[in-house]
CSV table of C-alpha atoms in Angstrom, one decimal:
chain,number,residue,atom,x,y,z
A,1,UNK,CA,97.2,96.9,104.0
A,2,UNK,CA,99.1,99.1,107.2
A,3,UNK,CA,98.7,99.0,110.8
A,4,UNK,CA,100.1,101.2,113.2
A,5,UNK,CA,101.0,99.7,117.0
A,6,UNK,CA,100.3,102.2,119.8
A,7,UNK,CA,102.6,101.8,123.0
A,8,UNK,CA,101.1,100.1,126.1
A,9,UNK,CA,100.7,101.9,129.1
A,10,UNK,CA,101.0,100.8,132.0
A,11,UNK,CA,97.4,100.7,133.3
A,12,UNK,CA,96.9,98.6,130.3
A,13,UNK,CA,97.0,95.0,130.3
A,14,UNK,CA,96.5,95.7,126.2
A,15,UNK,CA,97.8,97.3,123.0
A,16,UNK,CA,95.1,99.2,120.9
A,17,UNK,CA,95.9,98.3,117.3
A,18,UNK,CA,95.4,100.8,114.4
A,19,UNK,CA,95.2,98.9,110.9
A,20,UNK,CA,93.1,99.0,107.7
A,21,UNK,CA,91.9,96.2,105.8
A,22,UNK,CA,91.4,96.4,101.5
A,23,UNK,CA,87.9,95.1,100.6
A,24,UNK,CA,87.4,93.3,97.2
A,25,UNK,CA,83.5,93.6,98.2
A,26,UNK,CA,83.6,96.8,99.5
A,27,UNK,CA,85.9,98.3,97.2
A,28,UNK,CA,86.7,100.6,99.7
A,29,UNK,CA,89.3,100.8,102.4
A,30,UNK,CA,88.2,99.0,105.4
A,31,UNK,CA,89.6,100.7,109.2
A,32,UNK,CA,89.7,98.8,112.4
A,33,UNK,CA,90.6,99.2,115.6
A,34,UNK,CA,91.8,96.3,117.6
A,35,UNK,CA,92.6,95.6,121.4
A,36,UNK,CA,95.1,93.4,122.0
A,37,UNK,CA,96.6,91.4,124.9
A,38,UNK,CA,99.4,92.5,125.6
A,39,UNK,CA,102.0,90.0,126.0
A,40,UNK,CA,105.1,88.4,125.9
A,41,UNK,CA,107.0,88.3,122.9
A,42,UNK,CA,107.4,85.5,121.0
A,43,UNK,CA,104.2,84.2,122.2
A,44,UNK,CA,102.5,82.1,120.7
A,45,UNK,CA,99.2,81.6,122.3
A,46,UNK,CA,95.7,82.4,120.1
A,47,UNK,CA,92.6,84.2,121.9
A,48,UNK,CA,89.1,84.5,121.6
A,49,UNK,CA,87.7,87.5,118.6
A,50,UNK,CA,85.2,89.5,119.6
A,51,UNK,CA,84.3,91.8,116.2
A,52,UNK,CA,82.2,94.7,116.7
A,53,UNK,CA,79.9,97.2,114.0
A,54,UNK,CA,80.7,100.3,114.4
A,55,UNK,CA,84.6,100.2,115.4
A,56,UNK,CA,84.8,103.9,115.1
A,57,UNK,CA,83.1,104.9,118.5
A,58,UNK,CA,85.5,102.3,120.4
A,59,UNK,CA,86.7,105.9,122.1
A,60,UNK,CA,83.1,107.0,122.8
A,61,UNK,CA,82.1,103.6,124.3
A,62,UNK,CA,85.7,104.0,126.1
A,63,UNK,CA,86.1,99.4,125.2
A,64,UNK,CA,89.5,100.2,125.5
A,65,UNK,CA,89.4,100.9,129.5
A,66,UNK,CA,86.6,98.3,129.9
A,67,UNK,CA,88.1,95.4,128.8
A,68,UNK,CA,91.8,96.5,130.4
A,69,UNK,CA,89.1,96.7,133.2
A,70,UNK,CA,87.9,93.5,133.0
A,71,UNK,CA,90.9,91.4,132.2
A,72,UNK,CA,93.0,93.4,135.9
A,73,UNK,CA,89.8,93.3,138.2
A,74,UNK,CA,87.4,90.1,136.7
A,75,UNK,CA,90.0,87.9,136.4
A,76,UNK,CA,88.9,87.7,132.3
A,77,UNK,CA,90.9,85.5,130.1
A,78,UNK,CA,92.3,87.3,127.8
A,79,UNK,CA,90.8,87.9,124.5
A,80,UNK,CA,91.5,90.0,121.2
A,81,UNK,CA,88.3,92.7,120.4
A,82,UNK,CA,88.8,94.1,116.7
A,83,UNK,CA,86.5,97.4,115.5
A,84,UNK,CA,85.3,97.1,111.8
A,85,UNK,CA,85.0,100.9,111.0
A,86,UNK,CA,81.6,101.8,108.7
A,87,UNK,CA,81.9,104.8,106.4
A,88,UNK,CA,78.9,107.2,105.0
A,89,UNK,CA,78.3,104.3,103.7
A,90,UNK,CA,76.9,102.4,106.5
A,91,UNK,CA,73.3,102.7,105.9
A,92,UNK,CA,73.8,100.6,102.8
A,93,UNK,CA,76.2,98.0,104.2
A,94,UNK,CA,74.9,97.1,107.3
A,95,UNK,CA,70.8,95.7,107.6
A,96,UNK,CA,70.4,91.9,105.6
A,97,UNK,CA,71.7,90.2,103.9
A,98,UNK,CA,69.4,89.1,101.1
A,99,UNK,CA,67.2,91.4,101.3
A,100,UNK,CA,66.9,95.0,101.6
A,101,UNK,CA,64.7,97.6,103.0
A,102,UNK,CA,61.0,99.6,101.6
A,103,UNK,CA,64.1,101.5,100.7
A,104,UNK,CA,66.2,99.7,99.6
A,105,UNK,CA,68.9,100.1,102.7
A,106,UNK,CA,70.9,97.9,103.6
A,107,UNK,CA,71.9,96.6,100.0
A,108,UNK,CA,75.3,96.1,99.8
A,109,UNK,CA,74.7,94.3,103.0
A,110,UNK,CA,76.0,91.2,101.5
A,111,UNK,CA,79.4,92.5,100.6
A,112,UNK,CA,79.8,93.4,104.0
A,113,UNK,CA,79.0,89.8,105.7
A,114,UNK,CA,81.9,88.2,102.4
A,115,UNK,CA,84.2,91.4,103.2
A,116,UNK,CA,84.1,89.5,106.8
A,117,UNK,CA,83.8,86.1,106.6
A,118,UNK,CA,85.9,85.7,103.5
A,119,UNK,CA,88.1,88.9,103.6
A,120,UNK,CA,89.2,90.0,107.1
A,121,UNK,CA,88.5,86.8,109.4
A,122,UNK,CA,91.2,85.4,107.2
A,123,UNK,CA,93.4,88.6,107.4
A,124,UNK,CA,93.0,88.5,111.3
A,125,UNK,CA,94.0,85.2,111.2
A,126,UNK,CA,97.0,85.3,109.7
A,127,UNK,CA,98.2,88.6,111.1
A,128,UNK,CA,97.2,88.5,114.8
A,129,UNK,CA,97.1,85.8,117.6
A,130,UNK,CA,93.4,85.1,117.4
A,131,UNK,CA,91.2,81.5,117.3
A,132,UNK,CA,89.5,80.3,114.4
A,133,UNK,CA,86.4,78.5,115.2
A,134,UNK,CA,83.2,80.0,115.6
A,135,UNK,CA,83.4,78.3,119.5
A,136,UNK,CA,86.0,81.3,119.9
A,137,UNK,CA,84.0,83.5,118.6
A,138,UNK,CA,81.4,86.4,118.7
A,139,UNK,CA,80.1,89.5,116.8
A,140,UNK,CA,78.2,92.3,118.5
A,141,UNK,CA,77.1,95.9,117.5
A,142,UNK,CA,74.8,98.6,117.9
A,143,UNK,CA,71.9,99.5,116.2
A,144,UNK,CA,72.0,99.0,112.9
A,145,UNK,CA,75.1,97.8,113.4
A,146,UNK,CA,73.3,95.1,115.5
A,147,UNK,CA,70.6,94.3,113.3
A,148,UNK,CA,74.0,93.5,110.7
A,149,UNK,CA,75.7,91.2,113.5
A,150,UNK,CA,72.3,89.3,114.2
A,151,UNK,CA,71.4,89.0,111.1
A,152,UNK,CA,75.6,87.7,109.8
A,153,UNK,CA,75.7,85.3,113.0
A,154,UNK,CA,71.7,83.9,112.0
A,155,UNK,CA,73.0,83.0,108.4
A,156,UNK,CA,76.2,81.9,109.2
A,157,UNK,CA,76.9,79.8,112.8
A,158,UNK,CA,80.0,77.7,111.5
A,159,UNK,CA,81.6,81.2,111.6
A,160,UNK,CA,80.7,82.9,115.4
A,161,UNK,CA,79.0,81.4,117.9
A,162,UNK,CA,77.4,84.5,119.9
A,163,UNK,CA,75.9,87.4,118.6
A,164,UNK,CA,75.4,90.6,120.7
A,165,UNK,CA,72.5,92.8,119.6
A,166,UNK,CA,72.4,96.6,121.0
A,167,UNK,CA,69.3,98.4,120.6
A,168,UNK,CA,69.1,96.7,117.9
A,169,UNK,CA,67.2,97.8,114.6
A,170,UNK,CA,65.3,95.0,114.2
A,171,UNK,CA,62.4,97.2,113.4
A,172,UNK,CA,64.0,96.5,109.4
A,173,UNK,CA,61.0,96.2,107.2
A,174,UNK,CA,59.8,95.6,104.2
A,175,UNK,CA,56.8,97.8,103.7
A,176,UNK,CA,56.9,101.5,104.8
A,177,UNK,CA,54.5,102.5,107.3
A,178,UNK,CA,51.9,104.1,104.8
A,179,UNK,CA,51.9,101.0,103.0
A,180,UNK,CA,49.8,98.8,104.8
A,181,UNK,CA,52.6,98.2,107.4
A,182,UNK,CA,52.2,94.6,109.1
A,183,UNK,CA,54.7,93.8,111.9
A,184,UNK,CA,54.8,90.5,109.8
A,185,UNK,CA,56.9,93.1,107.8
A,186,UNK,CA,59.7,93.0,110.4
A,187,UNK,CA,62.3,91.5,108.0
A,188,UNK,CA,65.2,90.2,110.5
A,189,UNK,CA,61.5,88.2,112.5
A,190,UNK,CA,60.3,86.9,109.5
A,191,UNK,CA,64.2,85.6,108.7
A,192,UNK,CA,63.7,84.0,112.0
A,193,UNK,CA,60.0,82.5,111.4
A,194,UNK,CA,60.6,81.6,107.8
A,195,UNK,CA,63.7,79.4,108.6
A,196,UNK,CA,64.5,75.6,108.3
A,197,UNK,CA,67.4,74.5,110.9
A,198,UNK,CA,67.5,76.3,114.3
A,199,UNK,CA,71.7,77.2,114.2
A,200,UNK,CA,73.3,77.0,117.4
A,201,UNK,CA,73.3,80.0,118.8
A,202,UNK,CA,73.9,82.0,122.0
A,203,UNK,CA,72.1,85.2,121.7
A,204,UNK,CA,72.0,88.8,123.8
A,205,UNK,CA,69.9,91.8,124.0
A,206,UNK,CA,70.4,94.9,125.1
A,207,UNK,CA,67.3,97.7,124.9
A,208,UNK,CA,67.5,101.7,126.6
A,209,UNK,CA,63.6,102.4,128.1
A,210,UNK,CA,64.6,105.9,126.7
A,211,UNK,CA,66.0,103.9,123.2
A,212,UNK,CA,63.4,105.9,121.4
A,213,UNK,CA,59.8,107.8,121.8
A,214,UNK,CA,57.8,105.9,119.3
A,215,UNK,CA,54.9,102.9,120.0
A,216,UNK,CA,53.4,102.3,116.9
A,217,UNK,CA,51.0,100.2,118.3
A,218,UNK,CA,49.7,102.8,120.9
A,219,UNK,CA,50.5,99.9,123.6
A,220,UNK,CA,52.3,102.2,125.8
A,221,UNK,CA,55.7,99.8,125.6
A,222,UNK,CA,58.3,101.8,122.6
A,223,UNK,CA,58.8,100.0,119.7
A,224,UNK,CA,62.6,100.0,119.9
A,225,UNK,CA,61.3,97.3,123.4
A,226,UNK,CA,58.6,95.8,121.3
A,227,UNK,CA,60.5,94.5,118.0
A,228,UNK,CA,62.8,93.5,120.2
A,229,UNK,CA,60.4,91.2,122.9
A,230,UNK,CA,59.0,90.0,119.4
A,231,UNK,CA,62.5,88.4,118.0
A,232,UNK,CA,63.2,87.3,121.4
A,233,UNK,CA,59.6,85.7,120.8
A,234,UNK,CA,60.7,83.9,117.6
A,235,UNK,CA,63.6,82.6,118.6
A,236,UNK,CA,61.8,80.9,121.5
A,237,UNK,CA,59.3,79.6,119.0
A,238,UNK,CA,62.2,78.2,117.8
A,239,UNK,CA,62.8,76.3,120.3
A,240,UNK,CA,66.1,78.8,122.4
A,241,UNK,CA,65.7,79.1,125.7
A,242,UNK,CA,65.1,82.6,128.0
A,243,UNK,CA,68.3,82.8,130.4
A,244,UNK,CA,69.7,80.0,129.0
A,245,UNK,CA,70.0,80.4,125.1
A,246,UNK,CA,68.8,84.3,125.6
A,247,UNK,CA,69.8,87.3,127.1
A,248,UNK,CA,67.8,90.4,127.6
A,249,UNK,CA,68.8,93.6,129.2
A,250,UNK,CA,66.2,96.5,129.6
A,251,UNK,CA,68.3,99.2,131.3
A,252,UNK,CA,65.7,101.8,132.6
A,253,UNK,CA,66.6,105.0,131.0
A,254,UNK,CA,68.6,103.6,128.5
A,255,UNK,CA,69.4,106.0,125.4
A,256,UNK,CA,70.3,104.9,121.8
A,257,UNK,CA,73.9,105.8,122.4
A,258,UNK,CA,77.2,105.4,123.0
A,259,UNK,CA,77.7,106.5,126.7
A,260,UNK,CA,74.4,103.3,127.0
A,261,UNK,CA,76.2,100.9,125.3
A,262,UNK,CA,79.3,101.4,126.9
A,263,UNK,CA,77.6,101.0,130.1
A,264,UNK,CA,76.8,97.5,129.5
A,265,UNK,CA,79.5,96.3,127.1
A,266,UNK,CA,81.5,94.5,129.9
A,267,UNK,CA,78.8,92.3,131.2
A,268,UNK,CA,78.2,91.2,127.5
A,269,UNK,CA,81.9,91.0,127.1
A,270,UNK,CA,81.9,89.2,130.6
A,271,UNK,CA,78.5,86.7,129.5
A,272,UNK,CA,80.5,86.1,126.1
A,273,UNK,CA,84.0,85.0,127.4
A,274,UNK,CA,82.9,83.6,131.2
């Protein structure tokens, strides 16, 4: 385990910290990027935690700048943002913990879940000023990382109370298109539909109208929008309320990249912590 503290710039009410954690579950060293309030030395105050997948993309998201602006100009309460870096095994480590997709992608998603719950949260609570209750924790991710965030929160509402899914890979399916695929084969949708309990969660979904061009059912709506709205419909059938428990943001012209996600992140962070 190691950490390097970067000096806070005057215009930034936060420090950016690079750290790492050796994971038994993932059998690798996981790099972390943290955004921490720049408070008076010796303070014992603890702050809400936002855990973000694909932390290696923080610079492309301009996340440090966005959080600093929220803290200084919009009176957002202090928070800690932790980015978990993915590596070359991302397609295996992210997914749905109980079931890989038809190509066996996501076969280490359960290991990632155990890493977060058994290793990462305990490490953060021991070393950094973060709160340790679900009501003070949120998790988010982009694309496949968004699917991972949703799966993690859905199955562990005792650890997280809110989840952000940006351009989520909700197409994740147990059967290939050329193997008699049906929409019922989407793994996350099925998991929600067949759940015996309704976790106490709030959901944020974002999708861009230019996330992709595929339209498998030929209805004139790209698959990423269809998959997201269908997932929301499954949640509504469980009793979650649109506009209350569920927020949906459709970005006109938004693409499947950090530029679009970075534009929306400030609104998500305000939703989580205000």
